[in-house]
Amino acid sequence: MQQNRVKFVHYTPHFLRSFQKLPAGIQALARLKDELFCGDSFDPRLHTHKLKGELSGFWSYSVNYAYRVLFRFLRDEEVIYYDIGTHEIYR
C-alpha cells in the first residue's frame, strides 16, 4: 500500500496520552514529522515501514532515532495513530 498524501489522521486516546507525556522538544518534532507524513507518507526522512509478527498490519515512522509513531492505514488518505514513543511501543 504505497500512499503519498494523508488527509485524515485519527488519534486513539492512548496515542494522545503518550504524546502528552513526551518532552516538549519531542512533541514539537513529532508535529513537524506529522506534517511531513501527511504530505508524503513515504518520504525517505520518515523511514516508514510495515511491521511484522504480532504487529503485522501496523506501520511505523520515525520521529527521530529514538521515537516512533505506530499507525495503520485505514483507507486511501486516512490513517489512525495508535502510539508514539521509543521502541517500547512495539511490546
PDB file of N, CA and C in Angstrom:
ATOM      1  N   MET A   1       0.857  -1.179   0.000  1.00  0.00           N
ATOM      2  CA  MET A   1       0.000   0.000   0.000  1.00  0.00           C
ATOM      3  C   MET A   1       0.898   1.234   0.000  1.00  0.00           C
ATOM      4  N   GLN A   2       1.260   1.692  -1.147  1.00  0.00           N
ATOM      5  CA  GLN A   2       2.104   2.876  -1.266  1.00  0.00           C
ATOM      6  C   GLN A   2       1.222   4.104  -1.401  1.00  0.00           C
ATOM      7  N   GLN A   3       0.997   4.806  -0.317  1.00  0.00           N
ATOM      8  CA  GLN A   3       0.222   6.032  -0.330  1.00  0.00           C
ATOM      9  C   GLN A   3       1.165   7.210  -0.315  1.00  0.00           C
ATOM     10  N   ASN A   4       0.696   8.317  -0.807  1.00  0.00           N
ATOM     11  CA  ASN A   4       1.504   9.510  -0.736  1.00  0.00           C
ATOM     12  C   ASN A   4       0.919  10.527   0.229  1.00  0.00           C
ATOM     13  N   ARG A   5      -0.282  10.977  -0.018  1.00  0.00           N
ATOM     14  CA  ARG A   5      -0.869  12.013   0.820  1.00  0.00           C
ATOM     15  C   ARG A   5      -1.831  11.414   1.844  1.00  0.00           C
ATOM     16  N   VAL A   6      -1.811  11.996   3.030  1.00  0.00           N
ATOM     17  CA  VAL A   6      -2.740  11.603   4.090  1.00  0.00           C
ATOM     18  C   VAL A   6      -3.561  12.841   4.438  1.00  0.00           C
ATOM     19  N   LYS A   7      -4.867  12.748   4.273  1.00  0.00           N
ATOM     20  CA  LYS A   7      -5.741  13.892   4.541  1.00  0.00           C
ATOM     21  C   LYS A   7      -6.421  13.806   5.900  1.00  0.00           C
ATOM     22  N   PHE A   8      -6.599  12.587   6.412  1.00  0.00           N
ATOM     23  CA  PHE A   8      -7.309  12.407   7.677  1.00  0.00           C
ATOM     24  C   PHE A   8      -6.468  11.554   8.622  1.00  0.00           C
ATOM     25  N   VAL A   9      -6.157  12.106   9.795  1.00  0.00           N
ATOM     26  CA  VAL A   9      -5.431  11.373  10.831  1.00  0.00           C
ATOM     27  C   VAL A   9      -6.346  11.287  12.043  1.00  0.00           C
ATOM     28  N   HIS A  10      -6.596  10.073  12.504  1.00  0.00           N
ATOM     29  CA  HIS A  10      -7.361   9.841  13.721  1.00  0.00           C
ATOM     30  C   HIS A  10      -6.374   9.465  14.822  1.00  0.00           C
ATOM     31  N   TYR A  11      -6.699   9.809  16.046  1.00  0.00           N
ATOM     32  CA  TYR A  11      -5.808   9.557  17.179  1.00  0.00           C
ATOM     33  C   TYR A  11      -6.549   8.734  18.224  1.00  0.00           C
ATOM     34  N   THR A  12      -5.927   7.639  18.659  1.00  0.00           N
ATOM     35  CA  THR A  12      -6.524   6.880  19.766  1.00  0.00           C
ATOM     36  C   THR A  12      -6.268   7.650  21.062  1.00  0.00           C
ATOM     37  N   PRO A  13      -7.100   7.425  22.076  1.00  0.00           N
ATOM     38  CA  PRO A  13      -6.832   8.054  23.373  1.00  0.00           C
ATOM     39  C   PRO A  13      -5.447   7.680  23.913  1.00  0.00           C
ATOM     40  N   HIS A  14      -5.014   6.449  23.650  1.00  0.00           N
ATOM     41  CA  HIS A  14      -3.693   6.010  24.110  1.00  0.00           C
ATOM     42  C   HIS A  14      -2.594   6.851  23.455  1.00  0.00           C
ATOM     43  N   PHE A  15      -2.717   7.100  22.153  1.00  0.00           N
ATOM     44  CA  PHE A  15      -1.739   7.935  21.465  1.00  0.00           C
ATOM     45  C   PHE A  15      -1.689   9.320  22.103  1.00  0.00           C
ATOM     46  N   LEU A  16      -2.843   9.919  22.341  1.00  0.00           N
ATOM     47  CA  LEU A  16      -2.888  11.270  22.904  1.00  0.00           C
ATOM     48  C   LEU A  16      -2.251  11.329  24.293  1.00  0.00           C
ATOM     49  N   ARG A  17      -2.486  10.311  25.111  1.00  0.00           N
ATOM     50  CA  ARG A  17      -1.860  10.275  26.447  1.00  0.00           C
ATOM     51  C   ARG A  17      -0.350  10.126  26.323  1.00  0.00           C
ATOM     52  N   SER A  18       0.091   9.247  25.442  1.00  0.00           N
ATOM     53  CA  SER A  18       1.536   9.044  25.236  1.00  0.00           C
ATOM     54  C   SER A  18       2.184  10.316  24.721  1.00  0.00           C
ATOM     55  N   PHE A  19       1.526  11.008  23.805  1.00  0.00           N
ATOM     56  CA  PHE A  19       2.061  12.245  23.248  1.00  0.00           C
ATOM     57  C   PHE A  19       2.245  13.293  24.347  1.00  0.00           C
ATOM     58  N   GLN A  20       1.259  13.419  25.232  1.00  0.00           N
ATOM     59  CA  GLN A  20       1.329  14.418  26.306  1.00  0.00           C
ATOM     60  C   GLN A  20       2.480  14.164  27.277  1.00  0.00           C
ATOM     61  N   LYS A  21       2.908  12.918  27.395  1.00  0.00           N
ATOM     62  CA  LYS A  21       3.999  12.564  28.309  1.00  0.00           C
ATOM     63  C   LYS A  21       5.383  12.812  27.714  1.00  0.00           C
ATOM     64  N   LEU A  22       5.455  13.087  26.403  1.00  0.00           N
ATOM     65  CA  LEU A  22       6.746  13.300  25.754  1.00  0.00           C
ATOM     66  C   LEU A  22       7.350  14.643  26.150  1.00  0.00           C
ATOM     67  N   PRO A  23       8.686  14.749  26.122  1.00  0.00           N
ATOM     68  CA  PRO A  23       9.317  16.058  26.338  1.00  0.00           C
ATOM     69  C   PRO A  23       8.847  17.054  25.273  1.00  0.00           C
ATOM     70  N   ALA A  24       8.806  18.328  25.620  1.00  0.00           N
ATOM     71  CA  ALA A  24       8.298  19.372  24.722  1.00  0.00           C
ATOM     72  C   ALA A  24       9.030  19.376  23.383  1.00  0.00           C
ATOM     73  N   GLY A  25      10.331  19.166  23.396  1.00  0.00           N
ATOM     74  CA  GLY A  25      11.102  19.162  22.154  1.00  0.00           C
ATOM     75  C   GLY A  25      10.710  18.018  21.233  1.00  0.00           C
ATOM     76  N   ILE A  26      10.414  16.858  21.807  1.00  0.00           N
ATOM     77  CA  ILE A  26       9.988  15.703  21.010  1.00  0.00           C
ATOM     78  C   ILE A  26       8.573  15.942  20.480  1.00  0.00           C
ATOM     79  N   GLN A  27       7.718  16.561  21.295  1.00  0.00           N
ATOM     80  CA  GLN A  27       6.372  16.898  20.822  1.00  0.00           C
ATOM     81  C   GLN A  27       6.448  17.824  19.609  1.00  0.00           C
ATOM     82  N   ALA A  28       7.297  18.833  19.674  1.00  0.00           N
ATOM     83  CA  ALA A  28       7.441  19.775  18.557  1.00  0.00           C
ATOM     84  C   ALA A  28       7.960  19.066  17.315  1.00  0.00           C
ATOM     85  N   LEU A  29       8.958  18.207  17.497  1.00  0.00           N
ATOM     86  CA  LEU A  29       9.498  17.453  16.370  1.00  0.00           C
ATOM     87  C   LEU A  29       8.444  16.508  15.795  1.00  0.00           C
ATOM     88  N   ALA A  30       7.652  15.880  16.652  1.00  0.00           N
ATOM     89  CA  ALA A  30       6.595  14.973  16.200  1.00  0.00           C
ATOM     90  C   ALA A  30       5.560  15.721  15.365  1.00  0.00           C
ATOM     91  N   ARG A  31       5.253  16.953  15.750  1.00  0.00           N
ATOM     92  CA  ARG A  31       4.308  17.749  14.954  1.00  0.00           C
ATOM     93  C   ARG A  31       4.874  18.039  13.563  1.00  0.00           C
ATOM     94  N   LEU A  32       6.154  18.351  13.506  1.00  0.00           N
ATOM     95  CA  LEU A  32       6.801  18.595  12.209  1.00  0.00           C
ATOM     96  C   LEU A  32       6.801  17.331  11.347  1.00  0.00           C
ATOM     97  N   LYS A  33       7.109  16.195  11.963  1.00  0.00           N
ATOM     98  CA  LYS A  33       7.124  14.932  11.218  1.00  0.00           C
ATOM     99  C   LYS A  33       5.714  14.548  10.763  1.00  0.00           C
ATOM    100  N   ASP A  34       4.709  14.888  11.563  1.00  0.00           N
ATOM    101  CA  ASP A  34       3.327  14.617  11.173  1.00  0.00           C
ATOM    102  C   ASP A  34       2.971  15.405   9.908  1.00  0.00           C
ATOM    103  N   GLU A  35       3.398  16.660   9.839  1.00  0.00           N
ATOM    104  CA  GLU A  35       3.156  17.461   8.628  1.00  0.00           C
ATOM    105  C   GLU A  35       3.845  16.827   7.417  1.00  0.00           C
ATOM    106  N   LEU A  36       5.078  16.385   7.620  1.00  0.00           N
ATOM    107  CA  LEU A  36       5.825  15.716   6.558  1.00  0.00           C
ATOM    108  C   LEU A  36       5.101  14.441   6.130  1.00  0.00           C
ATOM    109  N   PHE A  37       4.645  13.659   7.110  1.00  0.00           N
ATOM    110  CA  PHE A  37       3.928  12.413   6.860  1.00  0.00           C
ATOM    111  C   PHE A  37       2.647  12.658   6.056  1.00  0.00           C
ATOM    112  N   CYS A  38       1.912  13.693   6.416  1.00  0.00           N
ATOM    113  CA  CYS A  38       0.661  13.983   5.704  1.00  0.00           C
ATOM    114  C   CYS A  38       0.921  14.428   4.264  1.00  0.00           C
ATOM    115  N   GLY A  39       2.049  15.052   4.020  1.00  0.00           N
ATOM    116  CA  GLY A  39       2.406  15.457   2.667  1.00  0.00           C
ATOM    117  C   GLY A  39       2.859  14.288   1.813  1.00  0.00           C
ATOM    118  N   ASP A  40       3.612  13.375   2.404  1.00  0.00           N
ATOM    119  CA  ASP A  40       4.107  12.185   1.701  1.00  0.00           C
ATOM    120  C   ASP A  40       4.441  11.135   2.751  1.00  0.00           C
ATOM    121  N   SER A  41       3.544  10.185   2.923  1.00  0.00           N
ATOM    122  CA  SER A  41       3.702   9.192   3.996  1.00  0.00           C
ATOM    123  C   SER A  41       4.923   8.296   3.813  1.00  0.00           C
ATOM    124  N   PHE A  42       5.512   8.319   2.616  1.00  0.00           N
ATOM    125  CA  PHE A  42       6.710   7.510   2.383  1.00  0.00           C
ATOM    126  C   PHE A  42       7.937   8.369   2.090  1.00  0.00           C
ATOM    127  N   ASP A  43       7.930   9.584   2.602  1.00  0.00           N
ATOM    128  CA  ASP A  43       9.118  10.426   2.485  1.00  0.00           C
ATOM    129  C   ASP A  43      10.288   9.680   3.129  1.00  0.00           C
ATOM    130  N   PRO A  44      11.421   9.578   2.458  1.00  0.00           N
ATOM    131  CA  PRO A  44      12.549   8.803   2.998  1.00  0.00           C
ATOM    132  C   PRO A  44      13.030   9.265   4.376  1.00  0.00           C
ATOM    133  N   ARG A  45      12.806  10.530   4.712  1.00  0.00           N
ATOM    134  CA  ARG A  45      13.230  11.035   6.029  1.00  0.00           C
ATOM    135  C   ARG A  45      12.426  10.433   7.173  1.00  0.00           C
ATOM    136  N   LEU A  46      11.291   9.828   6.867  1.00  0.00           N
ATOM    137  CA  LEU A  46      10.437   9.230   7.898  1.00  0.00           C
ATOM    138  C   LEU A  46      10.765   7.768   8.167  1.00  0.00           C
ATOM    139  N   HIS A  47      11.415   7.110   7.235  1.00  0.00           N
ATOM    140  CA  HIS A  47      11.719   5.681   7.362  1.00  0.00           C
ATOM    141  C   HIS A  47      10.450   4.877   7.641  1.00  0.00           C
ATOM    142  N   THR A  48       9.379   5.189   6.924  1.00  0.00           N
ATOM    143  CA  THR A  48       8.106   4.483   7.079  1.00  0.00           C
ATOM    144  C   THR A  48       8.277   3.027   6.672  1.00  0.00           C
ATOM    145  N   HIS A  49       7.807   2.127   7.546  1.00  0.00           N
ATOM    146  CA  HIS A  49       7.935   0.707   7.227  1.00  0.00           C
ATOM    147  C   HIS A  49       6.818  -0.100   7.868  1.00  0.00           C
ATOM    148  N   LYS A  50       6.503  -1.209   7.210  1.00  0.00           N
ATOM    149  CA  LYS A  50       5.482  -2.132   7.689  1.00  0.00           C
ATOM    150  C   LYS A  50       6.105  -3.031   8.751  1.00  0.00           C
ATOM    151  N   LEU A  51       5.324  -3.305   9.803  1.00  0.00           N
ATOM    152  CA  LEU A  51       5.821  -4.147  10.892  1.00  0.00           C
ATOM    153  C   LEU A  51       5.438  -5.607  10.650  1.00  0.00           C
ATOM    154  N   LYS A  52       6.133  -6.487  11.338  1.00  0.00           N
ATOM    155  CA  LYS A  52       5.928  -7.933  11.173  1.00  0.00           C
ATOM    156  C   LYS A  52       5.549  -8.571  12.501  1.00  0.00           C
ATOM    157  N   GLY A  53       5.281  -9.849  12.452  1.00  0.00           N
ATOM    158  CA  GLY A  53       4.986 -10.610  13.666  1.00  0.00           C
ATOM    159  C   GLY A  53       3.663 -10.212  14.287  1.00  0.00           C
ATOM    160  N   GLU A  54       3.671 -10.031  15.602  1.00  0.00           N
ATOM    161  CA  GLU A  54       2.448  -9.686  16.324  1.00  0.00           C
ATOM    162  C   GLU A  54       1.868  -8.344  15.883  1.00  0.00           C
ATOM    163  N   LEU A  55       2.710  -7.488  15.325  1.00  0.00           N
ATOM    164  CA  LEU A  55       2.253  -6.176  14.870  1.00  0.00           C
ATOM    165  C   LEU A  55       2.007  -6.131  13.359  1.00  0.00           C
ATOM    166  N   SER A  56       1.858  -7.293  12.760  1.00  0.00           N
ATOM    167  CA  SER A  56       1.549  -7.356  11.340  1.00  0.00           C
ATOM    168  C   SER A  56       0.273  -6.562  11.076  1.00  0.00           C
ATOM    169  N   GLY A  57       0.293  -5.756  10.056  1.00  0.00           N
ATOM    170  CA  GLY A  57      -0.843  -4.883   9.759  1.00  0.00           C
ATOM    171  C   GLY A  57      -0.628  -3.466  10.240  1.00  0.00           C
ATOM    172  N   PHE A  58       0.345  -3.278  11.128  1.00  0.00           N
ATOM    173  CA  PHE A  58       0.693  -1.950  11.613  1.00  0.00           C
ATOM    174  C   PHE A  58       1.890  -1.424  10.826  1.00  0.00           C
ATOM    175  N   TRP A  59       2.042  -0.129  10.851  1.00  0.00           N
ATOM    176  CA  TRP A  59       3.166   0.559  10.237  1.00  0.00           C
ATOM    177  C   TRP A  59       3.810   1.464  11.281  1.00  0.00           C
ATOM    178  N   SER A  60       5.001   1.941  10.974  1.00  0.00           N
ATOM    179  CA  SER A  60       5.709   2.841  11.870  1.00  0.00           C
ATOM    180  C   SER A  60       6.491   3.850  11.047  1.00  0.00           C
ATOM    181  N   TYR A  61       6.631   5.058  11.598  1.00  0.00           N
ATOM    182  CA  TYR A  61       7.570   6.013  11.023  1.00  0.00           C
ATOM    183  C   TYR A  61       8.363   6.662  12.144  1.00  0.00           C
ATOM    184  N   SER A  62       9.520   7.177  11.795  1.00  0.00           N
ATOM    185  CA  SER A  62      10.450   7.723  12.789  1.00  0.00           C
ATOM    186  C   SER A  62      10.215   9.208  13.019  1.00  0.00           C
ATOM    187  N   VAL A  63      10.159   9.580  14.293  1.00  0.00           N
ATOM    188  CA  VAL A  63      10.171  10.991  14.689  1.00  0.00           C
ATOM    189  C   VAL A  63      11.630  11.442  14.739  1.00  0.00           C
ATOM    190  N   ASN A  64      12.454  10.626  15.387  1.00  0.00           N
ATOM    191  CA  ASN A  64      13.911  10.780  15.376  1.00  0.00           C
ATOM    192  C   ASN A  64      14.501   9.386  15.576  1.00  0.00           C
ATOM    193  N   TYR A  65      15.762   9.307  15.918  1.00  0.00           N
ATOM    194  CA  TYR A  65      16.396   7.996  16.072  1.00  0.00           C
ATOM    195  C   TYR A  65      15.716   7.137  17.132  1.00  0.00           C
ATOM    196  N   ALA A  66      15.226   7.760  18.199  1.00  0.00           N
ATOM    197  CA  ALA A  66      14.682   7.008  19.330  1.00  0.00           C
ATOM    198  C   ALA A  66      13.155   6.868  19.320  1.00  0.00           C
ATOM    199  N   TYR A  67      12.445   7.819  18.741  1.00  0.00           N
ATOM    200  CA  TYR A  67      10.983   7.858  18.851  1.00  0.00           C
ATOM    201  C   TYR A  67      10.299   7.477  17.543  1.00  0.00           C
ATOM    202  N   ARG A  68       9.180   6.743  17.686  1.00  0.00           N
ATOM    203  CA  ARG A  68       8.420   6.242  16.552  1.00  0.00           C
ATOM    204  C   ARG A  68       6.930   6.529  16.735  1.00  0.00           C
ATOM    205  N   VAL A  69       6.214   6.559  15.625  1.00  0.00           N
ATOM    206  CA  VAL A  69       4.752   6.620  15.636  1.00  0.00           C
ATOM    207  C   VAL A  69       4.248   5.292  15.082  1.00  0.00           C
ATOM    208  N   LEU A  70       3.353   4.655  15.817  1.00  0.00           N
ATOM    209  CA  LEU A  70       2.734   3.392  15.424  1.00  0.00           C
ATOM    210  C   LEU A  70       1.352   3.714  14.856  1.00  0.00           C
ATOM    211  N   PHE A  71       1.075   3.246  13.633  1.00  0.00           N
ATOM    212  CA  PHE A  71      -0.181   3.608  12.978  1.00  0.00           C
ATOM    213  C   PHE A  71      -0.641   2.512  12.032  1.00  0.00           C
ATOM    214  N   ARG A  72      -1.851   2.696  11.515  1.00  0.00           N
ATOM    215  CA  ARG A  72      -2.407   1.831  10.472  1.00  0.00           C
ATOM    216  C   ARG A  72      -3.022   2.703   9.388  1.00  0.00           C
ATOM    217  N   PHE A  73      -2.924   2.215   8.153  1.00  0.00           N
ATOM    218  CA  PHE A  73      -3.679   2.833   7.074  1.00  0.00           C
ATOM    219  C   PHE A  73      -5.097   2.294   7.161  1.00  0.00           C
ATOM    220  N   LEU A  74      -6.087   3.166   7.156  1.00  0.00           N
ATOM    221  CA  LEU A  74      -7.489   2.737   7.199  1.00  0.00           C
ATOM    222  C   LEU A  74      -8.044   2.575   5.791  1.00  0.00           C
ATOM    223  N   ARG A  75      -7.862   3.581   4.981  1.00  0.00           N
ATOM    224  CA  ARG A  75      -8.248   3.579   3.567  1.00  0.00           C
ATOM    225  C   ARG A  75      -7.447   4.683   2.911  1.00  0.00           C
ATOM    226  N   ASP A  76      -7.659   4.874   1.638  1.00  0.00           N
ATOM    227  CA  ASP A  76      -6.906   5.912   0.931  1.00  0.00           C
ATOM    228  C   ASP A  76      -6.984   7.238   1.679  1.00  0.00           C
ATOM    229  N   GLU A  77      -5.827   7.816   1.922  1.00  0.00           N
ATOM    230  CA  GLU A  77      -5.686   9.138   2.523  1.00  0.00           C
ATOM    231  C   GLU A  77      -6.165   9.217   3.975  1.00  0.00           C
ATOM    232  N   GLU A  78      -6.255   8.082   4.675  1.00  0.00           N
ATOM    233  CA  GLU A  78      -6.741   8.085   6.058  1.00  0.00           C
ATOM    234  C   GLU A  78      -5.948   7.085   6.896  1.00  0.00           C
ATOM    235  N   VAL A  79      -5.471   7.543   8.066  1.00  0.00           N
ATOM    236  CA  VAL A  79      -4.712   6.694   8.980  1.00  0.00           C
ATOM    237  C   VAL A  79      -5.218   6.883  10.406  1.00  0.00           C
ATOM    238  N   ILE A  80      -4.816   5.959  11.262  1.00  0.00           N
ATOM    239  CA  ILE A  80      -5.069   6.101  12.700  1.00  0.00           C
ATOM    240  C   ILE A  80      -3.757   5.892  13.431  1.00  0.00           C
ATOM    241  N   TYR A  81      -3.424   6.835  14.318  1.00  0.00           N
ATOM    242  CA  TYR A  81      -2.227   6.745  15.148  1.00  0.00           C
ATOM    243  C   TYR A  81      -2.589   6.025  16.443  1.00  0.00           C
ATOM    244  N   TYR A  82      -1.828   4.959  16.749  1.00  0.00           N
ATOM    245  CA  TYR A  82      -2.082   4.163  17.947  1.00  0.00           C
ATOM    246  C   TYR A  82      -1.174   4.521  19.107  1.00  0.00           C
ATOM    247  N   ASP A  83       0.086   4.827  18.817  1.00  0.00           N
ATOM    248  CA  ASP A  83       1.031   5.097  19.905  1.00  0.00           C
ATOM    249  C   ASP A  83       2.198   5.905  19.368  1.00  0.00           C
ATOM    250  N   ILE A  84       2.907   6.540  20.313  1.00  0.00           N
ATOM    251  CA  ILE A  84       4.136   7.265  20.000  1.00  0.00           C
ATOM    252  C   ILE A  84       5.075   7.038  21.179  1.00  0.00           C
ATOM    253  N   GLY A  85       6.340   6.805  20.888  1.00  0.00           N
ATOM    254  CA  GLY A  85       7.314   6.597  21.945  1.00  0.00           C
ATOM    255  C   GLY A  85       8.565   5.925  21.398  1.00  0.00           C
ATOM    256  N   THR A  86       9.353   5.410  22.316  1.00  0.00           N
ATOM    257  CA  THR A  86      10.574   4.707  21.936  1.00  0.00           C
ATOM    258  C   THR A  86      10.209   3.317  21.413  1.00  0.00           C
ATOM    259  N   HIS A  87      11.194   2.506  21.167  1.00  0.00           N
ATOM    260  CA  HIS A  87      10.927   1.146  20.669  1.00  0.00           C
ATOM    261  C   HIS A  87      10.061   0.336  21.621  1.00  0.00           C
ATOM    262  N   GLU A  88       9.863   0.806  22.829  1.00  0.00           N
ATOM    263  CA  GLU A  88       8.987   0.115  23.796  1.00  0.00           C
ATOM    264  C   GLU A  88       7.557   0.011  23.264  1.00  0.00           C
ATOM    265  N   ILE A  89       7.156   0.878  22.343  1.00  0.00           N
ATOM    266  CA  ILE A  89       5.789   0.819  21.836  1.00  0.00           C
ATOM    267  C   ILE A  89       5.529  -0.461  21.065  1.00  0.00           C
ATOM    268  N   TYR A  90       6.576  -1.153  20.652  1.00  0.00           N
ATOM    269  CA  TYR A  90       6.410  -2.392  19.908  1.00  0.00           C
ATOM    270  C   TYR A  90       6.133  -3.583  20.812  1.00  0.00           C
ATOM    271  N   ARG A  91       6.148  -3.387  22.099  1.00  0.00           N
ATOM    272  CA  ARG A  91       5.940  -4.506  23.038  1.00  0.00           C
ATOM    273  C   ARG A  91       4.531  -4.550  23.543  1.00  0.00           C
TER     274      ARG A  91
END
